[in-house]
């Protein structure tokens, strides 16, 4: 069952990326929808990782 969940999650992620590529204005909605499904602590962890990544891109 876990493999099915993983595959379903990967398919959702890919379609979201393809939609964002075709319609960049949709990214804000996709971010909000994803955040709504997540635990607050997970969002904080992701945001910290993202900030670290951004700082390393300079």
PDB file of N, CA and C in Angstrom:
ATOM      1  N   UNK A   1       0.817  -1.202   0.000  1.00  0.00           N
ATOM      2  CA  UNK A   1       0.000   0.000   0.000  1.00  0.00           C
ATOM      3  C   UNK A   1       0.856   1.260   0.000  1.00  0.00           C
ATOM      4  N   UNK A   2       1.984   1.220   0.732  1.00  0.00           N
ATOM      5  CA  UNK A   2       2.857   2.397   0.789  1.00  0.00           C
ATOM      6  C   UNK A   2       3.408   2.736  -0.592  1.00  0.00           C
ATOM      7  N   UNK A   3       3.720   1.714  -1.381  1.00  0.00           N
ATOM      8  CA  UNK A   3       4.231   1.962  -2.726  1.00  0.00           C
ATOM      9  C   UNK A   3       3.164   2.641  -3.582  1.00  0.00           C
ATOM     10  N   UNK A   4       1.919   2.232  -3.434  1.00  0.00           N
ATOM     11  CA  UNK A   4       0.820   2.860  -4.168  1.00  0.00           C
ATOM     12  C   UNK A   4       0.673   4.307  -3.760  1.00  0.00           C
ATOM     13  N   UNK A   5       0.755   4.589  -2.448  1.00  0.00           N
ATOM     14  CA  UNK A   5       0.675   5.965  -1.961  1.00  0.00           C
ATOM     15  C   UNK A   5       1.804   6.815  -2.522  1.00  0.00           C
ATOM     16  N   UNK A   6       3.012   6.239  -2.563  1.00  0.00           N
ATOM     17  CA  UNK A   6       4.173   6.955  -3.086  1.00  0.00           C
ATOM     18  C   UNK A   6       3.975   7.260  -4.567  1.00  0.00           C
ATOM     19  N   UNK A   7       3.526   6.286  -5.314  1.00  0.00           N
ATOM     20  CA  UNK A   7       3.301   6.501  -6.750  1.00  0.00           C
ATOM     21  C   UNK A   7       2.226   7.559  -6.971  1.00  0.00           C
ATOM     22  N   UNK A   8       1.167   7.516  -6.181  1.00  0.00           N
ATOM     23  CA  UNK A   8       0.098   8.502  -6.312  1.00  0.00           C
ATOM     24  C   UNK A   8       0.638   9.902  -5.997  1.00  0.00           C
ATOM     25  N   UNK A   9       1.446  10.008  -4.959  1.00  0.00           N
ATOM     26  CA  UNK A   9       2.046  11.289  -4.595  1.00  0.00           C
ATOM     27  C   UNK A   9       2.957  11.825  -5.682  1.00  0.00           C
ATOM     28  N   UNK A  10       3.734  10.940  -6.293  1.00  0.00           N
ATOM     29  CA  UNK A  10       4.626  11.351  -7.377  1.00  0.00           C
ATOM     30  C   UNK A  10       3.833  11.826  -8.586  1.00  0.00           C
ATOM     31  N   UNK A  11       2.731  11.155  -8.883  1.00  0.00           N
ATOM     32  CA  UNK A  11       1.892  11.564 -10.014  1.00  0.00           C
ATOM     33  C   UNK A  11       1.277  12.932  -9.746  1.00  0.00           C
ATOM     34  N   UNK A  12       0.811  13.150  -8.514  1.00  0.00           N
ATOM     35  CA  UNK A  12       0.246  14.458  -8.145  1.00  0.00           C
ATOM     36  C   UNK A  12       1.300  15.553  -8.275  1.00  0.00           C
ATOM     37  N   UNK A  13       2.516  15.263  -7.813  1.00  0.00           N
ATOM     38  CA  UNK A  13       3.589  16.253  -7.884  1.00  0.00           C
ATOM     39  C   UNK A  13       3.919  16.591  -9.337  1.00  0.00           C
ATOM     40  N   UNK A  14       4.012  15.569 -10.180  1.00  0.00           N
ATOM     41  CA  UNK A  14       4.349  15.813 -11.573  1.00  0.00           C
ATOM     42  C   UNK A  14       3.272  16.636 -12.274  1.00  0.00           C
ATOM     43  N   UNK A  15       2.011  16.323 -12.071  1.00  0.00           N
ATOM     44  CA  UNK A  15       0.966  17.103 -12.723  1.00  0.00           C
ATOM     45  C   UNK A  15       0.976  18.536 -12.211  1.00  0.00           C
ATOM     46  N   UNK A  16       1.236  18.736 -10.922  1.00  0.00           N
ATOM     47  CA  UNK A  16       1.320  20.092 -10.380  1.00  0.00           C
ATOM     48  C   UNK A  16       2.461  20.873 -11.018  1.00  0.00           C
ATOM     49  N   UNK A  17       3.613  20.226 -11.206  1.00  0.00           N
ATOM     50  CA  UNK A  17       4.749  20.888 -11.844  1.00  0.00           C
ATOM     51  C   UNK A  17       4.450  21.221 -13.306  1.00  0.00           C
ATOM     52  N   UNK A  18       3.813  20.312 -14.001  1.00  0.00           N
ATOM     53  CA  UNK A  18       3.475  20.562 -15.400  1.00  0.00           C
ATOM     54  C   UNK A  18       2.461  21.700 -15.537  1.00  0.00           C
ATOM     55  N   UNK A  19       1.484  21.741 -14.620  1.00  0.00           N
ATOM     56  CA  UNK A  19       0.510  22.835 -14.629  1.00  0.00           C
ATOM     57  C   UNK A  19       1.210  24.155 -14.350  1.00  0.00           C
ATOM     58  N   UNK A  20       2.102  24.161 -13.364  1.00  0.00           N
ATOM     59  CA  UNK A  20       2.834  25.388 -13.020  1.00  0.00           C
ATOM     60  C   UNK A  20       3.691  25.853 -14.199  1.00  0.00           C
ATOM     61  N   UNK A  21       4.286  24.919 -14.909  1.00  0.00           N
ATOM     62  CA  UNK A  21       5.100  25.273 -16.065  1.00  0.00           C
ATOM     63  C   UNK A  21       4.230  25.902 -17.159  1.00  0.00           C
ATOM     64  N   UNK A  22       3.050  25.362 -17.363  1.00  0.00           N
ATOM     65  CA  UNK A  22       2.156  25.861 -18.403  1.00  0.00           C
ATOM     66  C   UNK A  22       1.403  27.116 -17.981  1.00  0.00           C
ATOM     67  N   UNK A  23       1.203  27.263 -16.672  1.00  0.00           N
ATOM     68  CA  UNK A  23       0.403  28.368 -16.152  1.00  0.00           C
ATOM     69  C   UNK A  23       1.051  28.871 -14.859  1.00  0.00           C
ATOM     70  N   UNK A  24       2.131  29.653 -14.973  1.00  0.00           N
ATOM     71  CA  UNK A  24       2.877  30.082 -13.787  1.00  0.00           C
ATOM     72  C   UNK A  24       2.029  30.802 -12.733  1.00  0.00           C
ATOM     73  N   UNK A  25       0.912  31.409 -13.155  1.00  0.00           N
ATOM     74  CA  UNK A  25       0.065  32.108 -12.184  1.00  0.00           C
ATOM     75  C   UNK A  25      -0.568  31.146 -11.182  1.00  0.00           C
ATOM     76  N   UNK A  26      -0.628  29.859 -11.529  1.00  0.00           N
ATOM     77  CA  UNK A  26      -1.274  28.874 -10.653  1.00  0.00           C
ATOM     78  C   UNK A  26      -0.394  28.443  -9.482  1.00  0.00           C
ATOM     79  N   UNK A  27       0.867  28.822  -9.481  1.00  0.00           N
ATOM     80  CA  UNK A  27       1.779  28.321  -8.453  1.00  0.00           C
ATOM     81  C   UNK A  27       1.374  28.762  -7.048  1.00  0.00           C
ATOM     82  N   UNK A  28       0.879  29.978  -6.903  1.00  0.00           N
ATOM     83  CA  UNK A  28       0.453  30.442  -5.577  1.00  0.00           C
ATOM     84  C   UNK A  28      -0.683  29.589  -5.035  1.00  0.00           C
ATOM     85  N   UNK A  29      -1.628  29.244  -5.893  1.00  0.00           N
ATOM     86  CA  UNK A  29      -2.735  28.389  -5.475  1.00  0.00           C
ATOM     87  C   UNK A  29      -2.217  27.007  -5.093  1.00  0.00           C
ATOM     88  N   UNK A  30      -1.292  26.470  -5.875  1.00  0.00           N
ATOM     89  CA  UNK A  30      -0.756  25.145  -5.583  1.00  0.00           C
ATOM     90  C   UNK A  30       0.014  25.134  -4.270  1.00  0.00           C
ATOM     91  N   UNK A  31       0.753  26.193  -3.996  1.00  0.00           N
ATOM     92  CA  UNK A  31       1.478  26.292  -2.721  1.00  0.00           C
ATOM     93  C   UNK A  31       0.484  26.335  -1.571  1.00  0.00           C
ATOM     94  N   UNK A  32      -0.560  27.133  -1.706  1.00  0.00           N
ATOM     95  CA  UNK A  32      -1.569  27.242  -0.638  1.00  0.00           C
ATOM     96  C   UNK A  32      -2.269  25.904  -0.403  1.00  0.00           C
ATOM     97  N   UNK A  33      -2.603  25.198  -1.465  1.00  0.00           N
ATOM     98  CA  UNK A  33      -3.254  23.895  -1.318  1.00  0.00           C
ATOM     99  C   UNK A  33      -2.336  22.892  -0.622  1.00  0.00           C
ATOM    100  N   UNK A  34      -1.080  22.907  -0.974  1.00  0.00           N
ATOM    101  CA  UNK A  34      -0.125  21.987  -0.358  1.00  0.00           C
ATOM    102  C   UNK A  34       0.069  22.310   1.116  1.00  0.00           C
ATOM    103  N   UNK A  35       0.229  23.591   1.431  1.00  0.00           N
ATOM    104  CA  UNK A  35       0.396  24.002   2.828  1.00  0.00           C
ATOM    105  C   UNK A  35      -0.817  23.617   3.666  1.00  0.00           C
ATOM    106  N   UNK A  36      -1.993  23.700   3.086  1.00  0.00           N
ATOM    107  CA  UNK A  36      -3.214  23.367   3.815  1.00  0.00           C
ATOM    108  C   UNK A  36      -3.260  21.897   4.224  1.00  0.00           C
ATOM    109  N   UNK A  37      -2.568  21.049   3.495  1.00  0.00           N
ATOM    110  CA  UNK A  37      -2.544  19.612   3.786  1.00  0.00           C
ATOM    111  C   UNK A  37      -1.457  19.226   4.783  1.00  0.00           C
ATOM    112  N   UNK A  38      -0.538  20.151   5.074  1.00  0.00           N
ATOM    113  CA  UNK A  38       0.652  19.819   5.860  1.00  0.00           C
ATOM    114  C   UNK A  38       0.522  20.221   7.319  1.00  0.00           C
ATOM    115  N   UNK A  39       1.321  19.564   8.140  1.00  0.00           N
ATOM    116  CA  UNK A  39       1.459  19.944   9.551  1.00  0.00           C
ATOM    117  C   UNK A  39       2.308  21.206   9.625  1.00  0.00           C
ATOM    118  N   UNK A  40       1.996  22.060  10.586  1.00  0.00           N
ATOM    119  CA  UNK A  40       2.723  23.322  10.748  1.00  0.00           C
ATOM    120  C   UNK A  40       4.231  23.092  10.896  1.00  0.00           C
ATOM    121  N   UNK A  41       4.615  22.101  11.687  1.00  0.00           N
ATOM    122  CA  UNK A  41       6.051  21.857  11.889  1.00  0.00           C
ATOM    123  C   UNK A  41       6.734  21.425  10.590  1.00  0.00           C
ATOM    124  N   UNK A  42       6.023  20.678   9.750  1.00  0.00           N
ATOM    125  CA  UNK A  42       6.593  20.273   8.463  1.00  0.00           C
ATOM    126  C   UNK A  42       6.769  21.474   7.543  1.00  0.00           C
ATOM    127  N   UNK A  43       5.802  22.387   7.568  1.00  0.00           N
ATOM    128  CA  UNK A  43       5.911  23.607   6.764  1.00  0.00           C
ATOM    129  C   UNK A  43       7.120  24.408   7.216  1.00  0.00           C
ATOM    130  N   UNK A  44       7.291  24.536   8.524  1.00  0.00           N
ATOM    131  CA  UNK A  44       8.438  25.281   9.059  1.00  0.00           C
ATOM    132  C   UNK A  44       9.746  24.640   8.625  1.00  0.00           C
ATOM    133  N   UNK A  45       9.819  23.312   8.671  1.00  0.00           N
ATOM    134  CA  UNK A  45      11.032  22.605   8.237  1.00  0.00           C
ATOM    135  C   UNK A  45      11.317  22.864   6.756  1.00  0.00           C
ATOM    136  N   UNK A  46      10.293  22.775   5.942  1.00  0.00           N
ATOM    137  CA  UNK A  46      10.463  22.995   4.502  1.00  0.00           C
ATOM    138  C   UNK A  46      10.898  24.427   4.228  1.00  0.00           C
ATOM    139  N   UNK A  47      10.261  25.382   4.894  1.00  0.00           N
ATOM    140  CA  UNK A  47      10.620  26.781   4.667  1.00  0.00           C
ATOM    141  C   UNK A  47      12.064  27.049   5.068  1.00  0.00           C
ATOM    142  N   UNK A  48      12.535  26.441   6.162  1.00  0.00           N
ATOM    143  CA  UNK A  48      13.929  26.605   6.567  1.00  0.00           C
ATOM    144  C   UNK A  48      14.859  26.007   5.517  1.00  0.00           C
ATOM    145  N   UNK A  49      14.536  24.817   5.051  1.00  0.00           N
ATOM    146  CA  UNK A  49      15.357  24.191   4.006  1.00  0.00           C
ATOM    147  C   UNK A  49      15.380  25.046   2.743  1.00  0.00           C
ATOM    148  N   UNK A  50      14.235  25.630   2.389  1.00  0.00           N
ATOM    149  CA  UNK A  50      14.151  26.471   1.210  1.00  0.00           C
ATOM    150  C   UNK A  50      15.014  27.724   1.380  1.00  0.00           C
ATOM    151  N   UNK A  51      14.944  28.345   2.553  1.00  0.00           N
ATOM    152  CA  UNK A  51      15.764  29.533   2.813  1.00  0.00           C
ATOM    153  C   UNK A  51      17.244  29.190   2.751  1.00  0.00           C
ATOM    154  N   UNK A  52      17.618  28.050   3.323  1.00  0.00           N
ATOM    155  CA  UNK A  52      19.014  27.597   3.256  1.00  0.00           C
ATOM    156  C   UNK A  52      19.433  27.402   1.792  1.00  0.00           C
ATOM    157  N   UNK A  53      18.566  26.783   1.006  1.00  0.00           N
ATOM    158  CA  UNK A  53      18.862  26.562  -0.406  1.00  0.00           C
ATOM    159  C   UNK A  53      19.043  27.900  -1.128  1.00  0.00           C
ATOM    160  N   UNK A  54      18.119  28.845  -0.889  1.00  0.00           N
ATOM    161  CA  UNK A  54      18.204  30.150  -1.535  1.00  0.00           C
ATOM    162  C   UNK A  54      19.511  30.844  -1.168  1.00  0.00           C
ATOM    163  N   UNK A  55      19.904  30.783   0.092  1.00  0.00           N
ATOM    164  CA  UNK A  55      21.140  31.433   0.538  1.00  0.00           C
ATOM    165  C   UNK A  55      22.380  30.820  -0.110  1.00  0.00           C
ATOM    166  N   UNK A  56      22.328  29.555  -0.407  1.00  0.00           N
ATOM    167  CA  UNK A  56      23.455  28.863  -1.053  1.00  0.00           C
ATOM    168  C   UNK A  56      23.496  29.101  -2.557  1.00  0.00           C
ATOM    169  N   UNK A  57      22.451  29.675  -3.130  1.00  0.00           N
ATOM    170  CA  UNK A  57      22.396  29.949  -4.561  1.00  0.00           C
ATOM    171  C   UNK A  57      23.101  31.248  -4.931  1.00  0.00           C
ATOM    172  N   UNK A  58      23.413  32.045  -3.941  1.00  0.00           N
ATOM    173  CA  UNK A  58      24.034  33.366  -4.183  1.00  0.00           C
ATOM    174  C   UNK A  58      25.512  33.259  -4.439  1.00  0.00           C
TER     175      UNK A  58
END
